[in-house]
CSV table of C-alpha atoms and ligand atoms in Angstrom, one decimal:
chain,number,residue,atom,x,y,z
A,1,MET,CA,0.0,0.0,0.0
A,2,LYS,CA,1.2,3.6,-0.7
A,3,ILE,CA,0.2,6.1,1.9
A,4,LEU,CA,0.3,9.9,1.5
A,5,VAL,CA,0.9,11.4,4.9
A,6,THR,CA,0.4,15.2,5.2
A,7,GLY,CA,2.1,17.1,7.9
A,8,GLY,CA,4.5,14.2,8.6
A,9,ALA,CA,7.3,16.5,9.8
A,10,GLY,CA,5.2,17.6,12.7
A,11,PHE,CA,4.8,16.0,16.1
A,12,ILE,CA,2.1,13.4,15.6
A,13,GLY,CA,2.8,12.9,11.9
A,14,SER,CA,6.5,12.0,12.5
A,15,ASN,CA,5.6,9.6,15.2
A,16,PHE,CA,3.0,8.0,12.9
A,17,ILE,CA,5.4,7.6,10.0
A,18,ARG,CA,8.0,5.9,12.3
A,19,TYR,CA,5.2,3.7,13.8
A,20,TRP,CA,3.8,2.8,10.4
A,21,LEU,CA,7.1,1.9,8.7
A,22,ALA,CA,8.0,-0.4,11.6
A,23,LYS,CA,4.6,-2.1,11.7
A,24,HIS,CA,3.8,-2.4,8.0
A,25,PRO,CA,7.0,-3.6,6.2
A,26,ASP,CA,5.3,-3.8,2.8
A,27,ASP,CA,4.0,-0.2,2.7
A,28,ALA,CA,5.5,3.0,1.3
A,29,ILE,CA,5.0,6.5,2.7
A,30,VAL,CA,5.1,9.8,0.9
A,31,ASN,CA,5.3,12.7,3.4
A,32,LEU,CA,4.0,16.0,2.1
A,33,ASP,CA,4.9,18.9,4.4
A,34,LYS,CA,5.3,22.6,4.0
A,35,LEU,CA,7.8,22.8,6.8
A,36,THR,CA,6.2,25.6,8.7
A,37,TYR,CA,7.7,26.7,12.0
A,38,ALA,CA,6.3,23.4,13.5
A,39,GLY,CA,7.6,21.1,10.7
A,40,ASN,CA,11.1,19.7,11.4
A,41,LEU,CA,12.9,17.1,9.4
A,42,GLU,CA,15.0,16.4,12.5
A,43,ASN,CA,11.9,14.6,13.7
A,44,LEU,CA,12.5,12.0,11.0
A,45,LYS,CA,16.3,11.8,10.7
A,46,ASP,CA,16.4,8.1,11.7
A,47,ILE,CA,14.2,7.1,8.7
A,48,VAL,CA,15.4,9.5,6.0
A,49,ASP,CA,17.3,6.7,4.3
A,50,ASN,CA,14.5,4.2,4.4
A,51,ASN,CA,13.7,3.3,0.8
A,52,ARG,CA,10.0,3.1,1.6
A,53,TYR,CA,9.9,6.7,2.6
A,54,THR,CA,9.8,9.9,0.4
A,55,PHE,CA,9.6,13.5,1.4
A,56,VAL,CA,7.9,16.2,-0.7
A,57,LYS,CA,8.2,19.8,0.5
A,58,ALA,CA,4.8,21.4,-0.5
A,59,ASP,CA,1.8,23.3,0.8
A,60,ILE,CA,-1.5,21.4,0.9
A,61,CYS,CA,-3.1,24.5,-0.6
A,62,ASP,CA,-1.0,24.0,-3.7
A,63,ALA,CA,-3.3,22.0,-6.0
A,64,ASP,CA,-0.7,21.1,-8.6
A,65,ALA,CA,1.8,19.8,-6.0
A,66,VAL,CA,-0.9,17.9,-4.2
A,67,ASP,CA,-2.1,16.4,-7.5
A,68,ARG,CA,1.4,15.2,-8.3
A,69,ALA,CA,1.9,13.7,-4.8
A,70,MET,CA,-1.4,11.9,-5.0
A,71,GLN,CA,-0.3,9.7,-8.0
A,72,GLY,CA,-0.6,6.0,-7.2
A,73,VAL,CA,-1.7,6.7,-3.6
A,74,ASP,CA,-4.1,4.2,-2.0
A,75,THR,CA,-4.6,6.0,1.4
A,76,VAL,CA,-4.3,9.5,2.6
A,77,VAL,CA,-3.7,10.2,6.3
A,78,HIS,CA,-4.1,13.9,6.8
A,79,PHE,CA,-2.3,15.5,9.8
A,80,ALA,CA,-1.2,18.8,8.2
A,81,ALA,CA,-2.6,21.7,10.1
A,82,GLU,CA,-1.9,24.9,12.0
A,83,SER,CA,-2.3,23.3,15.4
A,84,HIS,CA,-1.7,25.8,18.3
A,85,VAL,CA,-4.7,27.6,19.8
A,86,ASP,CA,-2.7,30.6,21.1
A,87,ARG,CA,-1.3,31.3,17.6
A,88,SER,CA,-4.8,31.1,16.2
A,89,ILE,CA,-5.8,33.9,18.7
A,90,MET,CA,-2.9,36.0,17.4
A,91,ASP,CA,-3.7,35.4,13.7
A,92,ALA,CA,-6.5,33.2,12.4
A,93,ALA,CA,-5.7,33.5,8.7
A,94,PRO,CA,-3.2,30.7,8.3
A,95,PHE,CA,-5.6,28.4,10.2
A,96,VAL,CA,-8.4,29.1,7.7
A,97,MET,CA,-6.0,28.6,4.8
A,98,THR,CA,-4.4,25.4,5.8
A,99,ASN,CA,-7.0,23.7,7.9
A,100,VAL,CA,-10.1,24.6,5.8
A,101,VAL,CA,-8.9,25.4,2.2
A,102,GLY,CA,-5.9,23.0,2.3
A,103,THR,CA,-8.2,20.2,3.4
A,104,GLN,CA,-10.6,20.8,0.5
A,105,VAL,CA,-7.6,20.8,-2.0
A,106,LEU,CA,-6.6,17.4,-0.6
A,107,LEU,CA,-10.2,16.1,-0.8
A,108,ASP,CA,-10.5,17.2,-4.5
A,109,ALA,CA,-7.3,15.5,-5.4
A,110,ALA,CA,-8.2,12.3,-3.5
A,111,MET,CA,-11.5,12.2,-5.4
A,112,ARG,CA,-9.8,12.7,-8.8
A,113,HIS,CA,-7.3,9.9,-8.0
A,114,HIS,CA,-9.9,7.5,-6.5
A,115,VAL,CA,-8.1,6.9,-3.3
A,116,THR,CA,-9.5,4.0,-1.3
A,117,ARG,CA,-9.4,5.8,2.1
A,118,PHE,CA,-9.0,9.4,3.2
A,119,HIS,CA,-8.4,9.6,6.9
A,120,HIS,CA,-8.7,13.0,8.6
A,121,VAL,CA,-7.0,13.6,11.9
A,122,SER,CA,-9.1,15.9,14.0
A,123,THR,CA,-9.5,17.1,17.6
A,124,ASP,CA,-11.9,16.9,20.5
A,125,GLU,CA,-11.7,20.7,20.6
A,126,VAL,CA,-14.4,20.9,17.9
A,127,PHE,CA,-16.9,19.9,20.6
A,128,GLY,CA,-16.2,22.9,22.8
A,129,SER,CA,-15.9,22.9,26.5
A,130,LEU,CA,-17.2,20.6,29.3
A,131,GLU,CA,-18.1,21.6,32.9
A,132,LEU,CA,-15.6,20.8,35.7
A,133,ASP,CA,-16.5,17.9,37.9
A,134,ALA,CA,-19.1,16.6,35.5
A,135,GLU,CA,-19.6,13.0,34.3
A,136,GLU,CA,-20.1,14.2,30.7
A,137,LYS,CA,-17.5,13.3,28.1
A,138,PHE,CA,-17.3,14.0,24.3
A,139,ASN,CA,-18.4,11.3,22.0
A,140,GLU,CA,-19.1,10.9,18.3
A,141,THR,CA,-22.6,12.3,18.6
A,142,THR,CA,-21.6,15.4,20.6
A,143,ARG,CA,-22.8,18.6,19.0
A,144,TYR,CA,-20.0,20.7,17.4
A,145,ASN,CA,-19.3,23.9,19.4
A,146,PRO,CA,-15.8,25.1,18.6
A,147,ARG,CA,-14.8,28.2,20.5
A,148,SER,CA,-11.3,29.2,19.2
A,149,PRO,CA,-10.2,30.1,15.6
A,150,TYR,CA,-8.2,26.9,15.7
A,151,SER,CA,-11.1,24.6,16.7
A,152,ALA,CA,-13.5,26.4,14.4
A,153,SER,CA,-11.1,25.8,11.5
A,154,LYS,CA,-10.8,22.1,12.4
A,155,ALA,CA,-14.6,21.9,12.7
A,156,GLY,CA,-14.8,23.4,9.2
A,157,SER,CA,-12.4,20.7,7.9
A,158,ASP,CA,-14.4,17.9,9.6
A,159,HIS,CA,-17.6,19.1,7.8
A,160,LEU,CA,-15.9,19.3,4.5
A,161,VAL,CA,-14.5,15.8,4.9
A,162,ARG,CA,-18.0,14.4,5.7
A,163,ALA,CA,-19.5,16.4,2.8
A,164,ALA,CA,-17.0,14.6,0.4
A,165,PHE,CA,-18.4,11.3,1.7
A,166,TYR,CA,-22.1,12.1,1.5
A,167,THR,CA,-22.0,14.1,-1.7
A,168,HIS,CA,-19.2,12.4,-3.7
A,169,GLY,CA,-18.9,9.0,-2.0
A,170,LEU,CA,-15.2,9.5,-1.1
A,171,PRO,CA,-14.4,6.7,1.5
A,172,ILE,CA,-13.4,8.9,4.5
A,173,THR,CA,-12.9,8.3,8.2
A,174,ILE,CA,-12.3,10.8,10.9
A,175,THR,CA,-10.7,10.6,14.4
A,176,ASN,CA,-11.3,13.2,17.0
A,177,THR,CA,-8.7,12.9,19.7
A,178,GLU,CA,-7.4,14.6,22.8
A,179,ASN,CA,-4.1,16.2,23.9
A,180,ASN,CA,-1.2,14.0,22.7
A,181,TYR,CA,2.1,14.0,24.4
A,182,GLY,CA,5.4,12.2,23.8
A,183,PRO,CA,8.7,12.6,21.8
A,184,TYR,CA,8.9,15.6,19.4
A,185,LEU,CA,6.0,17.6,21.0
A,186,PHE,CA,6.8,21.1,19.9
A,187,PRO,CA,7.8,23.3,22.9
A,188,GLU,CA,4.9,25.7,22.5
A,189,LYS,CA,2.4,23.1,23.8
A,190,PHE,CA,1.9,23.1,27.5
A,191,LEU,CA,3.7,19.8,28.4
A,192,SER,CA,6.7,20.3,26.2
A,193,LEU,CA,7.0,24.0,27.2
A,194,ALA,CA,6.8,23.1,30.9
A,195,ILE,CA,9.3,20.3,30.7
A,196,THR,CA,11.9,22.3,28.6
A,197,ASN,CA,11.4,25.4,30.7
A,198,LEU,CA,12.1,23.4,33.9
A,199,LEU,CA,15.2,21.8,32.3
A,200,GLU,CA,16.4,25.4,31.4
A,201,GLY,CA,15.8,26.5,35.0
A,202,LYS,CA,12.8,28.6,34.0
A,203,LYS,CA,9.2,28.5,35.3
A,204,ILE,CA,6.0,26.9,34.0
A,205,PRO,CA,3.7,29.6,32.7
A,206,MET,CA,0.3,28.6,34.1
A,207,TYR,CA,-2.8,30.2,32.5
A,208,GLY,CA,-5.5,31.6,34.8
A,209,ASP,CA,-6.3,29.5,37.9
A,210,GLY,CA,-4.6,26.4,36.4
A,211,LYS,CA,-7.9,24.4,37.0
A,212,TYR,CA,-8.3,23.6,33.3
A,213,VAL,CA,-8.7,19.9,32.6
A,214,ARG,CA,-7.2,18.1,29.6
A,215,ASP,CA,-7.3,14.4,28.7
A,216,TRP,CA,-3.8,13.2,27.9
A,217,LEU,CA,-3.0,10.6,25.2
A,218,TYR,CA,0.4,9.1,24.6
A,219,VAL,CA,1.2,9.6,20.9
A,220,GLU,CA,1.8,6.0,20.1
A,221,ASP,CA,-1.7,5.1,21.4
A,222,HIS,CA,-3.0,7.6,18.9
A,223,CYS,CA,-0.9,6.1,16.1
A,224,ARG,CA,-2.3,2.6,16.9
A,225,GLY,CA,-5.8,4.0,17.0
A,226,ILE,CA,-5.4,5.4,13.5
A,227,ASP,CA,-4.0,2.1,12.3
A,228,LEU,CA,-7.1,0.3,13.7
A,229,VAL,CA,-9.4,2.8,12.0
A,230,LEU,CA,-7.6,2.2,8.6
A,231,GLN,CA,-7.9,-1.5,9.0
A,232,LYS,CA,-11.4,-1.9,10.5
A,233,GLY,CA,-13.1,1.5,10.4
A,234,LYS,CA,-16.2,2.0,8.2
A,235,PRO,CA,-16.1,4.6,5.5
A,236,GLY,CA,-18.1,7.7,6.6
A,237,GLU,CA,-17.6,7.0,10.3
A,238,THR,CA,-16.0,9.0,13.1
A,239,TYR,CA,-14.1,7.5,16.0
A,240,CYS,CA,-13.1,9.3,19.2
A,241,ILE,CA,-9.6,8.1,20.3
A,242,GLY,CA,-8.8,8.6,24.0
A,243,GLY,CA,-6.3,7.7,26.7
A,244,LEU,CA,-6.2,6.6,30.3
A,245,THR,CA,-6.2,9.8,32.3
A,246,GLN,CA,-9.0,10.7,34.8
A,247,ASP,CA,-9.7,14.5,35.0
A,248,LEU,CA,-6.3,16.0,35.8
A,249,ASN,CA,-6.0,19.7,35.8
A,250,ASN,CA,-3.0,21.7,34.6
A,251,LEU,CA,-1.8,22.4,38.1
A,252,GLU,CA,-1.9,18.7,38.9
A,253,VAL,CA,0.1,17.9,35.7
A,254,ALA,CA,2.6,20.6,36.6
A,255,GLN,CA,3.0,19.1,40.1
A,256,LYS,CA,3.8,15.7,38.6
A,257,LEU,CA,6.5,17.3,36.5
A,258,LEU,CA,7.9,19.1,39.5
A,259,ALA,CA,8.0,15.8,41.4
A,260,ILE,CA,9.8,14.0,38.5
A,261,LEU,CA,12.4,16.8,38.2
A,262,GLY,CA,12.8,17.4,42.0
A,263,LYS,CA,11.6,21.0,41.9
A,264,GLY,CA,9.3,23.0,44.2
A,265,GLU,CA,6.0,24.9,43.5
A,266,GLU,CA,7.9,28.2,43.1
A,267,ALA,CA,8.7,26.9,39.6
A,268,ILE,CA,5.0,27.6,38.7
A,269,GLU,CA,4.2,31.1,37.5
A,270,PHE,CA,0.6,32.2,37.1
A,271,VAL,CA,0.2,34.2,34.0
A,272,LYS,CA,-2.7,35.9,32.1
A,273,ASP,CA,-5.3,33.5,30.9
A,274,ARG,CA,-6.0,32.4,27.3
A,275,PRO,CA,-9.1,34.2,26.0
A,276,GLY,CA,-12.0,31.8,25.5
A,277,HIS,CA,-10.1,29.1,27.4
A,278,ASP,CA,-12.0,25.8,27.2
A,279,ARG,CA,-12.4,24.5,30.8
A,280,ARG,CA,-12.5,20.8,30.4
A,281,TYR,CA,-12.0,18.1,27.8
A,282,ALA,CA,-12.7,14.4,28.3
A,283,VAL,CA,-13.2,11.8,25.6
A,284,ASP,CA,-15.4,8.7,25.6
A,285,TRP,CA,-13.6,6.2,23.4
A,286,SER,CA,-16.1,3.3,23.9
A,287,LYS,CA,-17.1,3.2,20.2
A,288,ALA,CA,-13.5,2.7,19.2
A,289,ARG,CA,-13.1,-0.1,21.7
A,290,ARG,CA,-16.4,-1.8,20.7
A,291,GLU,CA,-16.0,-1.5,16.9
A,292,LEU,CA,-12.2,-1.6,16.4
A,293,GLY,CA,-10.9,-3.3,19.5
A,294,TYR,CA,-9.0,-0.1,20.4
A,295,GLU,CA,-7.5,0.2,24.0
A,296,PRO,CA,-5.0,2.8,25.1
A,297,LEU,CA,-1.9,1.0,26.6
A,298,TYR,CA,0.2,3.8,28.0
A,299,TYR,CA,-0.4,5.1,31.6
A,300,PHE,CA,0.1,8.8,32.1
A,301,ASP,CA,2.4,8.7,35.1
A,302,THR,CA,4.8,6.2,33.5
A,303,TYR,CA,4.8,7.8,30.1
A,304,LEU,CA,5.0,11.3,31.5
A,305,ALA,CA,8.3,10.3,33.2
A,306,LYS,CA,9.5,8.6,30.0
A,307,THR,CA,8.7,11.8,28.1
A,308,VAL,CA,10.6,13.9,30.6
A,309,GLN,CA,13.5,11.5,30.1
A,310,TRP,CA,13.3,11.9,26.3
A,311,TYR,CA,13.6,15.7,26.6
A,312,LYS,CA,16.5,15.3,29.0
A,313,ASP,CA,18.2,13.0,26.4
A,314,ASN,CA,17.3,15.1,23.4
A,315,GLU,CA,18.4,18.7,24.2
A,316,ALA,CA,20.0,18.8,20.8
A,317,TRP,CA,16.5,18.5,19.3
A,318,TRP,CA,14.7,21.2,21.4
A,319,LYS,CA,17.3,23.7,22.2
A,320,PRO,CA,17.8,25.0,18.6
A,321,ILE,CA,14.0,25.2,18.3
A,322,LYS,CA,13.8,27.5,21.3
A,323,SER,CA,15.7,30.3,19.6
A,324,GLY,CA,15.2,32.9,16.9
A,325,LYS,CA,11.6,33.3,15.7
A,326,TYR,CA,10.4,31.1,18.6
A,327,LEU,CA,11.7,33.6,21.1
A,328,GLU,CA,9.8,36.4,19.3
A,329,TYR,CA,6.6,34.3,19.6
A,330,TYR,CA,7.4,33.5,23.3
A,331,GLU,CA,7.9,37.1,24.2
A,332,LYS,CA,4.7,38.2,22.5
A,333,GLN,CA,2.6,35.4,24.0
A,334,TYR,CA,3.9,35.8,27.5
A,335,ASN,CA,4.0,39.6,27.5
A,336,LEU,CA,7.7,39.8,28.1
A,337,SER,CA,8.4,42.7,25.8
B,1,LIG,P1,2.2,20.1,14.5
B,1,LIG,O1,1.9,21.6,14.6
B,1,LIG,O2,3.3,19.6,15.4
B,1,LIG,O3,2.6,19.7,13.0
B,1,LIG,C1,1.8,20.2,11.9
B,1,LIG,C2,2.6,19.8,10.6
B,1,LIG,O4,1.8,20.2,9.5
B,1,LIG,C3,4.0,20.5,10.5
B,1,LIG,O5,5.0,19.6,10.1
B,1,LIG,C4,3.8,21.6,9.5
B,1,LIG,O6,4.9,21.9,8.8
B,1,LIG,C5,2.7,20.9,8.6
B,1,LIG,N1,1.9,21.9,7.9
B,1,LIG,C6,1.3,23.0,8.4
B,1,LIG,N2,0.7,23.7,7.4
B,1,LIG,C7,0.9,23.0,6.3
B,1,LIG,C8,0.5,23.2,4.9
B,1,LIG,N3,-0.2,24.3,4.6
B,1,LIG,N4,0.9,22.3,4.0
B,1,LIG,C9,1.6,21.2,4.4
B,1,LIG,N5,2.0,21.0,5.6
B,1,LIG,C10,1.7,21.9,6.6
B,1,LIG,O7,0.8,19.4,14.7
B,1,LIG,P2,0.5,18.1,15.6
B,1,LIG,O8,0.4,18.4,17.0
B,1,LIG,O9,1.4,17.0,15.1
B,1,LIG,O10,-1.0,17.8,15.0
B,1,LIG,C11,-1.2,17.0,13.9
B,1,LIG,C12,-2.7,16.9,13.6
B,1,LIG,O11,-3.4,16.3,14.7
B,1,LIG,C13,-3.4,18.3,13.4
B,1,LIG,O12,-4.3,18.1,12.4
B,1,LIG,C14,-4.0,18.6,14.7
B,1,LIG,O13,-5.2,19.4,14.5
B,1,LIG,C15,-4.4,17.2,15.2
B,1,LIG,N6,-4.5,17.0,16.6
B,1,LIG,C16,-3.4,17.3,17.4
B,1,LIG,C17,-3.5,17.1,18.8
B,1,LIG,C18,-2.3,17.4,19.7
B,1,LIG,O14,-2.4,17.2,20.9
B,1,LIG,N7,-1.2,17.8,19.2
B,1,LIG,C19,-4.6,16.5,19.3
B,1,LIG,C20,-5.7,16.2,18.5
B,1,LIG,C21,-5.6,16.5,17.1
B,2,LIG,O1,-7.4,18.5,22.7
B,2,LIG,C1,-6.6,18.4,21.5
B,2,LIG,C2,-5.9,19.7,21.3
B,2,LIG,O2,-4.8,19.7,22.3
B,2,LIG,C3,-5.3,19.7,19.9
B,2,LIG,O3,-6.3,19.8,18.9
B,2,LIG,C4,-4.4,20.9,19.7
B,2,LIG,O4,-3.7,20.9,18.4
B,2,LIG,C5,-3.3,20.9,20.8
B,2,LIG,O5,-2.5,22.1,20.7
B,2,LIG,C6,-4.0,20.8,22.2
B,2,LIG,O6,-4.7,22.0,22.5
B,2,LIG,P1,-4.7,22.7,23.9
B,2,LIG,O7,-5.0,24.1,23.8
B,2,LIG,O8,-5.4,21.9,24.9
B,2,LIG,O9,-3.1,22.4,24.3
B,2,LIG,P2,-2.0,23.4,24.9
B,2,LIG,O10,-0.8,22.6,25.1
B,2,LIG,O11,-1.9,24.7,24.2
B,2,LIG,O12,-2.6,23.7,26.4
B,2,LIG,C7,-2.9,22.7,27.3
B,2,LIG,C8,-3.5,23.3,28.5
B,2,LIG,O13,-2.5,24.1,29.2
B,2,LIG,C9,-4.6,24.3,28.3
B,2,LIG,O14,-5.6,24.3,29.3
B,2,LIG,C10,-3.9,25.7,28.2
B,2,LIG,C11,-2.8,25.5,29.3
B,2,LIG,N1,-1.6,26.2,29.1
B,2,LIG,C12,-1.0,26.2,27.8
B,2,LIG,C13,0.2,26.9,27.6
B,2,LIG,C14,0.8,26.9,26.2
B,2,LIG,C15,-1.0,26.9,30.1
B,2,LIG,O15,-1.5,26.9,31.3
B,2,LIG,N2,0.2,27.6,29.9
B,2,LIG,C16,0.8,27.6,28.7
B,2,LIG,O16,1.8,28.2,28.5
């Protein structure tokens, strides 16, 4: 099988490519990525010489480049996106271009080339925000209620992907998943920023009261979930893929990091809150368990410690990222200038 992965130089896409090449020895992957600030070929340097892997530097909004990359492709796994909520608050335009327009460009090419599966990787953020201390979780029937430019653009992409199924019969599947963590998580996201700041002797910037709840999923569980959807998922269907955490707020997550790294609470700094900050996410993944046999395997405490160790062992990966343009973003976001 030949798979076109979009956004494979980012966090989840690069983990997925590594996972797929190891698990499926007969398959070939074409990775199409624009290499934005979040795309980094260092994430894939161990597989660059694999003869089943090809890299194409292109924008998913470029219809000609997408059309060329789609030649002979059986399956598309679409990760490429602008993915960071805070950046979407600063400037929504790239989010609309890549997440909405780019997704339609890919769908049009996939239809022209008669791909046998178009898998769209989406987020639980399209469902909005849950109450704290409630039983309710997001599932496949939850009404869409996106509240940031990022989640609104992802919601738009989900609707376009479903429209291609209902209107044109393109065999699509969608996964909506929660906060992923693990190796190569870009150090603008909370966990990666917190770990690398602590390793640099800096503080964890904690938005608002810190009592915001996220559901954490180890990235390899996510990759296995997508694999199961590709093997057993039904065209037209959506699956929520979740992990093993029980309502943990950001302060509690930060405290776990402080314990792992032997630091005190003074390493937490409360900063201005994110506008429109969603209070709680939680995902019910029982449909994926029932229909695909999906089960997350990686416990948060164990894999959080392993992730911290990965950042300790891979300073050469994240230190160069936290320089230049990144510092401009950091100063603007955290009001340092
Ligand atoms: P990321 O920001 O780390 O990587 C995004 C990748 O897409 C980068 O390599 C970037 O260069 C590429 N890209 C961006 N715009 C592009 C364009 N116009 N053309 C081609 N390539 C482009 O993102 P991530 O965290 O790996 O997320 C991957 C996908 O998973 C996204 O669709 C995101 O919405 C979704 N998702 C992420 C999480 C999470 O916790 N990170 C959770 C749920 C869903
Ligand atoms: O739920 C899935 C989503 O998870 C994905 O769709 C997004 O692509 C991904 O970025 C992530 O979105 P979040 O906004 O939940 O992740 P982020 O890492 O930005 O923030 C996690 C929590 O930590 C959130 O409550 C905001 C808070 N936070 C974040 C940053 C960057 C802080 O308290 N301080 C920070 O500096």
